Amino acid sequence: MKKKIVFSGIQPSGKLTIGNYIGVIKQWVKMQNKYNCIFSIADLHSITTYKNNFDLNNNILDTLSLYLACGINPNKSIIFIQSHIYEHTQLSWILNCYTNYGELNRMIQFKKKIINNSKNINTGILFYPILMASDILLYNTSYVPVGLDQKQHIELCRNIANKFNNIYGNTFNIPKPCILKNGNRIMSLQETNKKMSKSDKNLNNIIYLLEKKKDVFKKIKLIKTDSKKKYKIKYNNNLGLLNILNILSGLTGKKINKFKNHFNNKIYSDFKNEASNIITIFLEKIQENYYNIRKKKSFLKDILNYGKIKAKKIAKKNLFKIIKKVGLKFKI
Ligand code: AQP
């Protein structure tokens, strides 16, 4: 039987975080053994929040190197740059015409992003989920591993696909989101009411996959706990500590309760030191792989070129069918 298709991507809008790893990359690594996986580097999405200090070319190579360092195997999975496959933007225009403005306007991410980008509220931010739907639907995707923040976008994608199928007959697979039970929303270290985001201006909220040991310790130390340092740990309402437990579980695959029991009767500073240590040891492996891979520019370019050829073949064939269905078939 033909393997089902998995599609997912990350914007090269900055340095990847442990949130990106725990929420999605970890899932990708597992899924590539069972499915045909297609992983995009979503540069078109990243220009919706373009900043002058973006170095897209380098960000793309950094992102690819981290995919590989985390365990994505280019011999098993297709990895490509979104803007290399023009079919995505072509399909995106078509799908615009099958999406209600009201549906789009309800997207939570849109509402958040226009607040964070108040000086650049471009329509790309509004149309972001339609481009995402095009990315997914173009490959007849069955599963889309994402973090919780993307759930609403996948629901929109499913609505668009159903609407299209109802009009033109069975065209698109209706993709299912794969959202982890634990680790689907790693929160910011200090401001625990929002998720950890690579573009957060407060760097103390983020642990990057390439974070240095001393900075991991520093950032975790900054998490607010009981002022009496010698007190034994109480997790109760301390979202900062619960977030760390979630991170530890996400990185190691061990249950949260196991860590809770382990830290029972310990004091806050022990908790923070041990947690920082576990995180650092995990990151060191990835960082060693990363720095080896990142040097090999022509190897990285070959992977992207190979991915482009493979993705293009599928995208071209599928877009042709869609174009015919909507009646764009005038021949000269
Ligand atoms: N904190 C997180 N916890 C769990 N999953 C996360 N993801 C992102 N942050 C977390 C998931 O990673 C995938 C790729 O995300 P993206 O970079 O394409 O877009 P994003 O969701 O907007 O991620 P960021 O880090 O917040 O990027 P910026 O700051 O550039 O907007 C998605 O599946 C996402 O759910």
Tab-separated table of C-alpha atoms and ligand atoms in Angstrom:
chain	number	residue	atom	x	y	z
A	1	MET	CA	0.000	0.000	0.000
A	2	LYS	CA	1.195	3.513	-0.806
A	3	LYS	CA	2.469	5.410	2.206
A	4	LYS	CA	0.394	8.388	3.341
A	5	ILE	CA	1.790	11.874	2.972
A	6	VAL	CA	2.880	14.093	5.838
A	7	PHE	CA	3.439	17.797	5.215
A	8	SER	CA	4.767	20.395	7.620
A	9	GLY	CA	7.071	23.404	7.701
A	10	ILE	CA	8.727	26.110	9.714
A	11	GLN	CA	9.272	29.753	8.802
A	12	PRO	CA	12.944	30.771	8.619
A	13	SER	CA	12.004	33.907	10.525
A	14	GLY	CA	14.749	33.521	13.109
A	15	LYS	CA	16.618	30.963	15.152
A	16	LEU	CA	14.583	27.859	15.956
A	17	THR	CA	13.523	27.339	19.545
A	18	ILE	CA	12.980	24.304	21.733
A	19	GLY	CA	9.260	25.059	21.209
A	20	ASN	CA	9.669	24.325	17.500
A	21	TYR	CA	11.567	21.148	18.364
A	22	ILE	CA	9.189	19.774	20.990
A	23	GLY	CA	5.997	20.806	19.172
A	24	VAL	CA	6.867	19.613	15.668
A	25	ILE	CA	10.406	18.555	14.713
A	26	LYS	CA	10.322	15.710	17.218
A	27	GLN	CA	7.154	14.442	15.544
A	28	TRP	CA	8.731	14.743	12.084
A	29	VAL	CA	11.696	12.592	13.067
A	30	LYS	CA	9.372	9.765	14.108
A	31	MET	CA	6.951	10.126	11.208
A	32	GLN	CA	9.570	9.895	8.470
A	33	ASN	CA	9.936	6.180	9.188
A	34	LYS	CA	6.279	5.462	8.520
A	35	TYR	CA	5.115	8.049	5.979
A	36	ASN	CA	6.251	9.954	2.918
A	37	CYS	CA	7.260	13.197	4.546
A	38	ILE	CA	7.573	16.593	2.913
A	39	PHE	CA	9.123	19.359	5.018
A	40	SER	CA	9.130	22.929	3.843
A	41	ILE	CA	11.214	25.913	4.822
A	42	ALA	CA	8.412	28.448	4.637
A	43	ASP	CA	10.228	31.554	3.437
A	44	LEU	CA	7.135	33.059	1.783
A	45	HIS	CA	5.342	32.952	5.104
A	46	SER	CA	8.298	34.538	6.855
A	47	ILE	CA	8.229	37.687	4.708
A	48	THR	CA	4.797	38.584	6.136
A	49	THR	CA	6.662	39.794	9.201
A	50	TYR	CA	9.753	40.924	7.331
A	51	LYS	CA	12.295	42.818	9.312
A	52	ASN	CA	15.312	44.717	8.001
A	53	ASN	CA	17.679	42.534	9.954
A	54	PHE	CA	16.410	39.312	8.342
A	55	ASP	CA	19.095	37.423	6.491
A	56	LEU	CA	16.848	34.998	4.699
A	57	ASN	CA	19.533	33.092	2.810
A	58	ASN	CA	21.451	32.368	5.965
A	59	ASN	CA	18.285	31.700	7.952
A	60	ILE	CA	17.261	29.115	5.365
A	61	LEU	CA	20.596	27.280	5.624
A	62	ASP	CA	20.484	27.511	9.426
A	63	THR	CA	16.963	26.082	9.458
A	64	LEU	CA	17.871	23.255	7.099
A	65	SER	CA	20.978	22.434	9.155
A	66	LEU	CA	18.856	22.258	12.295
A	67	TYR	CA	16.307	19.984	10.596
A	68	LEU	CA	19.181	17.626	9.776
A	69	ALA	CA	20.887	18.015	13.156
A	70	CYS	CA	17.641	17.034	14.880
A	71	GLY	CA	17.390	13.867	12.813
A	72	ILE	CA	15.529	14.644	9.586
A	73	ASN	CA	16.957	12.344	6.944
A	74	PRO	CA	17.036	13.867	3.438
A	75	ASN	CA	17.167	10.378	1.934
A	76	LYS	CA	13.795	9.603	3.474
A	77	SER	CA	12.087	12.998	3.448
A	78	ILE	CA	11.714	15.762	0.889
A	79	ILE	CA	13.033	19.086	2.194
A	80	PHE	CA	12.534	22.175	0.066
A	81	ILE	CA	12.250	25.956	0.079
A	82	GLN	CA	8.638	27.062	-0.275
A	83	SER	CA	9.346	29.909	-2.722
A	84	HIS	CA	11.074	27.502	-5.123
A	85	ILE	CA	7.772	25.836	-5.940
A	86	TYR	CA	5.650	28.458	-7.705
A	87	GLU	CA	2.646	26.136	-7.623
A	88	HIS	CA	2.092	27.054	-3.958
A	89	THR	CA	1.342	30.684	-4.746
A	90	GLN	CA	-0.718	29.753	-7.802
A	91	LEU	CA	-2.899	27.419	-5.759
A	92	SER	CA	-3.063	30.014	-3.032
A	93	TRP	CA	-4.747	32.465	-5.409
A	94	ILE	CA	-7.270	29.832	-6.457
A	95	LEU	CA	-8.045	28.941	-2.832
A	96	ASN	CA	-8.488	32.640	-1.969
A	97	CYS	CA	-11.561	32.458	-4.169
A	98	TYR	CA	-13.003	29.596	-2.082
A	99	THR	CA	-12.417	31.182	1.330
A	100	ASN	CA	-14.802	33.605	2.999
A	101	TYR	CA	-13.358	36.846	4.254
A	102	GLY	CA	-15.201	36.322	7.570
A	103	GLU	CA	-13.500	32.952	8.124
A	104	LEU	CA	-10.085	34.483	7.553
A	105	ASN	CA	-10.766	37.455	9.744
A	106	ARG	CA	-11.547	35.165	12.682
A	107	MET	CA	-8.070	33.639	12.811
A	108	ILE	CA	-6.531	34.125	16.259
A	109	GLN	CA	-2.978	34.249	14.869
A	110	PHE	CA	-3.964	37.085	12.535
A	111	LYS	CA	-5.333	39.057	15.475
A	112	LYS	CA	-2.146	38.451	17.482
A	113	LYS	CA	0.198	39.172	14.595
A	114	ILE	CA	-1.364	42.519	13.744
A	115	ILE	CA	-0.767	43.589	17.322
A	116	ASN	CA	2.871	42.447	17.226
A	117	ASN	CA	3.392	43.989	13.778
A	118	SER	CA	1.356	47.137	14.234
A	119	LYS	CA	3.686	49.097	11.952
A	120	ASN	CA	3.382	46.591	9.122
A	121	ILE	CA	-0.151	45.204	8.937
A	122	ASN	CA	0.156	43.815	5.423
A	123	THR	CA	-2.466	41.609	3.798
A	124	GLY	CA	0.073	38.771	3.687
A	125	ILE	CA	-0.606	38.305	7.408
A	126	LEU	CA	-4.305	37.932	6.637
A	127	PHE	CA	-3.757	35.513	3.741
A	128	TYR	CA	-1.081	33.501	5.610
A	129	PRO	CA	-3.439	30.564	6.401
A	130	ILE	CA	-4.559	30.274	2.767
A	131	LEU	CA	-0.958	29.925	1.614
A	132	MET	CA	-0.562	27.348	4.374
A	133	ALA	CA	-3.652	25.500	3.120
A	134	SER	CA	-2.161	25.532	-0.393
A	135	ASP	CA	1.120	24.110	0.888
A	136	ILE	CA	-0.748	21.254	2.518
A	137	LEU	CA	-3.399	20.504	-0.106
A	138	LEU	CA	-1.016	20.644	-3.056
A	139	TYR	CA	0.601	17.384	-1.958
A	140	ASN	CA	-2.555	15.397	-1.097
A	141	THR	CA	-1.436	15.444	2.486
A	142	SER	CA	-3.004	13.134	5.074
A	143	TYR	CA	-1.268	14.373	8.233
A	144	VAL	CA	0.062	17.751	9.327
A	145	PRO	CA	2.182	17.768	12.496
A	146	VAL	CA	1.805	21.199	14.110
A	147	GLY	CA	1.810	22.955	17.455
A	148	LEU	CA	-1.471	23.903	19.086
A	149	ASP	CA	-1.293	27.484	17.781
A	150	GLN	CA	-1.740	26.182	14.236
A	151	LYS	CA	-4.843	24.079	14.964
A	152	GLN	CA	-7.245	26.752	13.768
A	153	HIS	CA	-5.327	27.118	10.497
A	154	ILE	CA	-5.646	23.400	9.828
A	155	GLU	CA	-9.386	23.600	10.522
A	156	LEU	CA	-9.618	26.382	7.959
A	157	CYS	CA	-7.603	24.286	5.502
A	158	ARG	CA	-10.032	21.391	5.974
A	159	ASN	CA	-13.010	23.708	5.425
A	160	ILE	CA	-11.528	25.053	2.206
A	161	ALA	CA	-10.776	21.522	0.958
A	162	ASN	CA	-14.302	20.312	1.802
A	163	LYS	CA	-15.852	23.301	0.100
A	164	PHE	CA	-13.778	22.717	-3.034
A	165	ASN	CA	-14.550	18.983	-3.043
A	166	ASN	CA	-18.280	19.685	-2.707
A	167	ILE	CA	-18.194	21.865	-5.796
A	168	TYR	CA	-15.780	19.945	-8.030
A	169	GLY	CA	-15.910	16.397	-6.706
A	170	ASN	CA	-13.229	14.620	-4.770
A	171	THR	CA	-10.042	16.622	-5.364
A	172	PHE	CA	-8.268	17.121	-2.055
A	173	ASN	CA	-7.495	14.742	0.761
A	174	ILE	CA	-8.891	16.185	3.981
A	175	PRO	CA	-5.750	16.470	6.129
A	176	LYS	CA	-5.672	15.755	9.839
A	177	PRO	CA	-3.584	17.791	12.286
A	178	CYS	CA	-1.143	15.852	14.485
A	179	ILE	CA	-0.915	17.747	17.741
A	180	LEU	CA	0.955	16.225	20.668
A	181	LYS	CA	-0.901	15.682	23.918
A	182	ASN	CA	2.001	17.124	25.891
A	183	GLY	CA	4.378	19.743	24.543
A	184	ASN	CA	2.013	21.184	21.946
A	185	ARG	CA	2.462	24.675	23.379
A	186	ILE	CA	5.745	25.401	25.097
A	187	MET	CA	5.304	28.691	26.872
A	188	SER	CA	7.659	31.655	27.175
A	189	LEU	CA	10.054	31.227	30.088
A	190	GLN	CA	9.232	34.461	31.898
A	191	GLU	CA	5.878	35.545	30.409
A	192	THR	CA	4.022	32.289	30.775
A	193	ASN	CA	0.768	33.591	29.309
A	194	LYS	CA	2.177	33.384	25.770
A	195	LYS	CA	3.908	30.671	23.771
A	196	MET	CA	7.635	30.628	23.209
A	197	SER	CA	8.208	32.328	19.840
A	198	LYS	CA	11.427	32.752	17.920
A	199	SER	CA	10.591	36.390	17.141
A	200	ASP	CA	9.934	37.406	20.764
A	201	LYS	CA	11.786	40.629	21.565
A	202	ASN	CA	12.427	39.456	25.127
A	203	LEU	CA	15.259	36.965	24.631
A	204	ASN	CA	14.878	35.737	28.211
A	205	ASN	CA	11.614	34.124	27.129
A	206	ILE	CA	13.318	31.815	24.651
A	207	ILE	CA	15.651	28.859	24.675
A	208	TYR	CA	17.075	28.494	21.196
A	209	LEU	CA	18.219	25.126	19.920
A	210	LEU	CA	21.623	26.777	19.585
A	211	GLU	CA	21.508	28.362	23.039
A	212	LYS	CA	24.803	28.444	24.938
A	213	LYS	CA	25.042	26.570	28.230
A	214	LYS	CA	25.589	29.702	30.315
A	215	ASP	CA	22.518	31.358	28.783
A	216	VAL	CA	20.302	28.334	29.472
A	217	PHE	CA	21.323	28.518	33.142
A	218	LYS	CA	20.868	32.294	33.226
A	219	LYS	CA	17.409	32.257	31.630
A	220	ILE	CA	16.095	29.453	33.819
A	221	LYS	CA	17.467	31.153	36.903
A	222	LEU	CA	15.401	34.220	36.018
A	223	ILE	CA	12.109	32.305	36.274
A	224	LYS	CA	10.190	33.693	39.231
A	225	THR	CA	9.852	31.381	42.213
A	226	ASP	CA	9.176	31.774	45.892
A	227	SER	CA	11.347	34.559	47.266
A	228	LYS	CA	12.595	32.267	50.027
A	229	LYS	CA	15.076	30.253	48.030
A	230	LYS	CA	15.495	27.571	50.658
A	231	TYR	CA	11.816	26.597	50.475
A	232	LYS	CA	10.974	23.208	49.077
A	233	ILE	CA	9.402	23.223	45.644
A	234	LYS	CA	5.680	23.858	45.306
A	235	TYR	CA	4.460	23.764	41.732
A	236	ASN	CA	0.877	24.834	42.524
A	237	ASN	CA	0.327	27.876	40.392
A	238	ASN	CA	3.845	28.458	39.216
A	239	LEU	CA	3.383	28.252	35.455
A	240	GLY	CA	7.091	28.945	34.938
A	241	LEU	CA	8.067	25.749	36.751
A	242	LEU	CA	5.304	23.696	35.150
A	243	ASN	CA	6.538	24.914	31.765
A	244	ILE	CA	10.023	23.666	32.598
A	245	LEU	CA	8.624	20.253	33.560
A	246	ASN	CA	6.851	20.192	30.222
A	247	ILE	CA	10.085	21.085	28.439
A	248	LEU	CA	12.026	18.370	30.267
A	249	SER	CA	9.389	15.819	29.383
A	250	GLY	CA	9.302	17.000	25.750
A	251	LEU	CA	13.057	16.739	25.354
A	252	THR	CA	13.627	13.447	27.141
A	253	GLY	CA	10.374	11.596	26.413
A	254	LYS	CA	9.965	10.872	30.148
A	255	LYS	CA	6.654	11.507	31.909
A	256	ILE	CA	6.100	14.838	33.675
A	257	ASN	CA	5.185	12.975	36.872
A	258	LYS	CA	8.539	11.242	36.848
A	259	PHE	CA	10.247	14.623	37.008
A	260	LYS	CA	7.782	15.870	39.625
A	261	ASN	CA	8.610	12.918	41.842
A	262	HIS	CA	12.296	13.345	41.226
A	263	PHE	CA	12.232	16.964	42.354
A	264	ASN	CA	10.019	16.273	45.348
A	265	ASN	CA	11.529	17.737	48.520
A	266	LYS	CA	14.220	19.593	46.576
A	267	ILE	CA	14.688	23.330	46.729
A	268	TYR	CA	14.145	25.757	43.854
A	269	SER	CA	17.808	26.302	43.053
A	270	ASP	CA	18.412	22.536	42.773
A	271	PHE	CA	15.440	22.239	40.464
A	272	LYS	CA	16.700	25.055	38.248
A	273	ASN	CA	20.263	23.756	38.098
A	274	GLU	CA	19.274	20.197	37.306
A	275	ALA	CA	16.724	21.281	34.740
A	276	SER	CA	19.280	23.555	33.049
A	277	ASN	CA	21.708	20.677	32.991
A	278	ILE	CA	19.256	18.260	31.367
A	279	ILE	CA	18.347	20.844	28.730
A	280	THR	CA	21.996	21.668	28.025
A	281	ILE	CA	23.003	18.032	27.628
A	282	PHE	CA	20.162	17.566	25.165
A	283	LEU	CA	21.083	20.687	23.185
A	284	GLU	CA	24.776	19.847	23.059
A	285	LYS	CA	24.124	16.788	20.888
A	286	ILE	CA	22.068	18.785	18.415
A	287	GLN	CA	24.595	21.628	18.417
A	288	GLU	CA	27.502	19.311	17.680
A	289	ASN	CA	25.637	17.888	14.678
A	290	TYR	CA	24.555	21.363	13.610
A	291	TYR	CA	28.024	22.919	13.544
A	292	ASN	CA	29.357	19.978	11.520
A	293	ILE	CA	26.570	20.198	8.964
A	294	ARG	CA	26.305	23.984	8.689
A	295	LYS	CA	29.855	24.222	7.267
A	296	LYS	CA	28.946	22.079	4.275
A	297	LYS	CA	27.248	24.652	2.097
A	298	SER	CA	27.289	22.710	-1.159
A	299	PHE	CA	25.928	19.589	0.601
A	300	LEU	CA	23.065	21.725	1.977
A	301	LYS	CA	22.370	23.252	-1.420
A	302	ASP	CA	22.299	19.794	-3.008
A	303	ILE	CA	19.647	18.699	-0.518
A	304	LEU	CA	17.519	21.745	-1.330
A	305	ASN	CA	17.956	21.240	-5.038
A	306	TYR	CA	17.014	17.568	-4.821
A	307	GLY	CA	14.005	18.493	-2.653
A	308	LYS	CA	12.968	21.134	-5.150
A	309	ILE	CA	12.990	18.661	-8.037
A	310	LYS	CA	10.972	16.069	-6.103
A	311	ALA	CA	8.439	18.526	-4.671
A	312	LYS	CA	8.016	20.287	-8.017
A	313	LYS	CA	7.115	17.038	-9.749
A	314	ILE	CA	4.254	16.328	-7.340
A	315	ALA	CA	3.097	19.940	-7.131
A	316	LYS	CA	3.000	20.449	-10.893
A	317	LYS	CA	0.967	17.313	-11.500
A	318	ASN	CA	-1.570	18.100	-8.779
A	319	LEU	CA	-1.933	21.784	-9.650
A	320	PHE	CA	-2.665	20.861	-13.266
A	321	LYS	CA	-5.647	18.761	-12.134
A	322	ILE	CA	-6.949	21.582	-9.923
A	323	ILE	CA	-6.566	24.220	-12.624
A	324	LYS	CA	-8.596	22.076	-15.009
A	325	LYS	CA	-11.341	21.615	-12.426
A	326	VAL	CA	-11.842	25.334	-11.866
A	327	GLY	CA	-12.046	25.900	-15.622
A	328	LEU	CA	-8.691	27.599	-16.215
A	329	LYS	CA	-7.974	25.560	-19.322
A	330	PHE	CA	-8.048	27.934	-22.270
A	331	LYS	CA	-5.721	26.614	-24.946
A	332	ILE	CA	-4.102	28.727	-27.666
B	1	AQP	N1	6.199	27.289	21.647
B	1	AQP	C1	5.833	26.327	20.829
B	1	AQP	N2	5.383	25.147	21.316
B	1	AQP	C2	4.988	24.149	20.481
B	1	AQP	N3	5.017	24.262	19.128
B	1	AQP	C3	5.466	25.418	18.599
B	1	AQP	N4	5.605	25.858	17.329
B	1	AQP	C4	6.099	27.106	17.349
B	1	AQP	N5	6.287	27.519	18.610
B	1	AQP	C5	5.892	26.499	19.417
B	1	AQP	C6	5.253	25.084	16.154
B	1	AQP	O1	6.355	25.080	15.272
B	1	AQP	C7	5.867	25.045	13.935
B	1	AQP	C8	6.583	26.044	13.101
B	1	AQP	O2	6.279	27.333	13.553
B	1	AQP	P1	6.615	28.588	12.649
B	1	AQP	O3	7.945	29.067	12.958
B	1	AQP	O4	6.372	28.309	11.230
B	1	AQP	O5	5.511	29.611	13.066
B	1	AQP	P2	5.069	30.079	14.466
B	1	AQP	O6	4.020	29.162	15.005
B	1	AQP	O7	4.634	31.499	14.269
B	1	AQP	O8	6.364	29.938	15.352
B	1	AQP	P3	7.128	31.075	16.103
B	1	AQP	O9	8.327	30.491	16.752
B	1	AQP	O10	6.155	31.782	16.984
B	1	AQP	O11	7.584	31.991	14.921
B	1	AQP	P4	7.487	33.554	14.774
B	1	AQP	O12	7.966	34.111	16.073
B	1	AQP	O13	8.372	33.866	13.623
B	1	AQP	O14	6.049	33.874	14.487
B	1	AQP	C9	4.354	25.268	13.987
B	1	AQP	O15	3.688	24.046	13.770
B	1	AQP	C10	4.138	25.773	15.372
B	1	AQP	O16	2.857	25.404	15.868
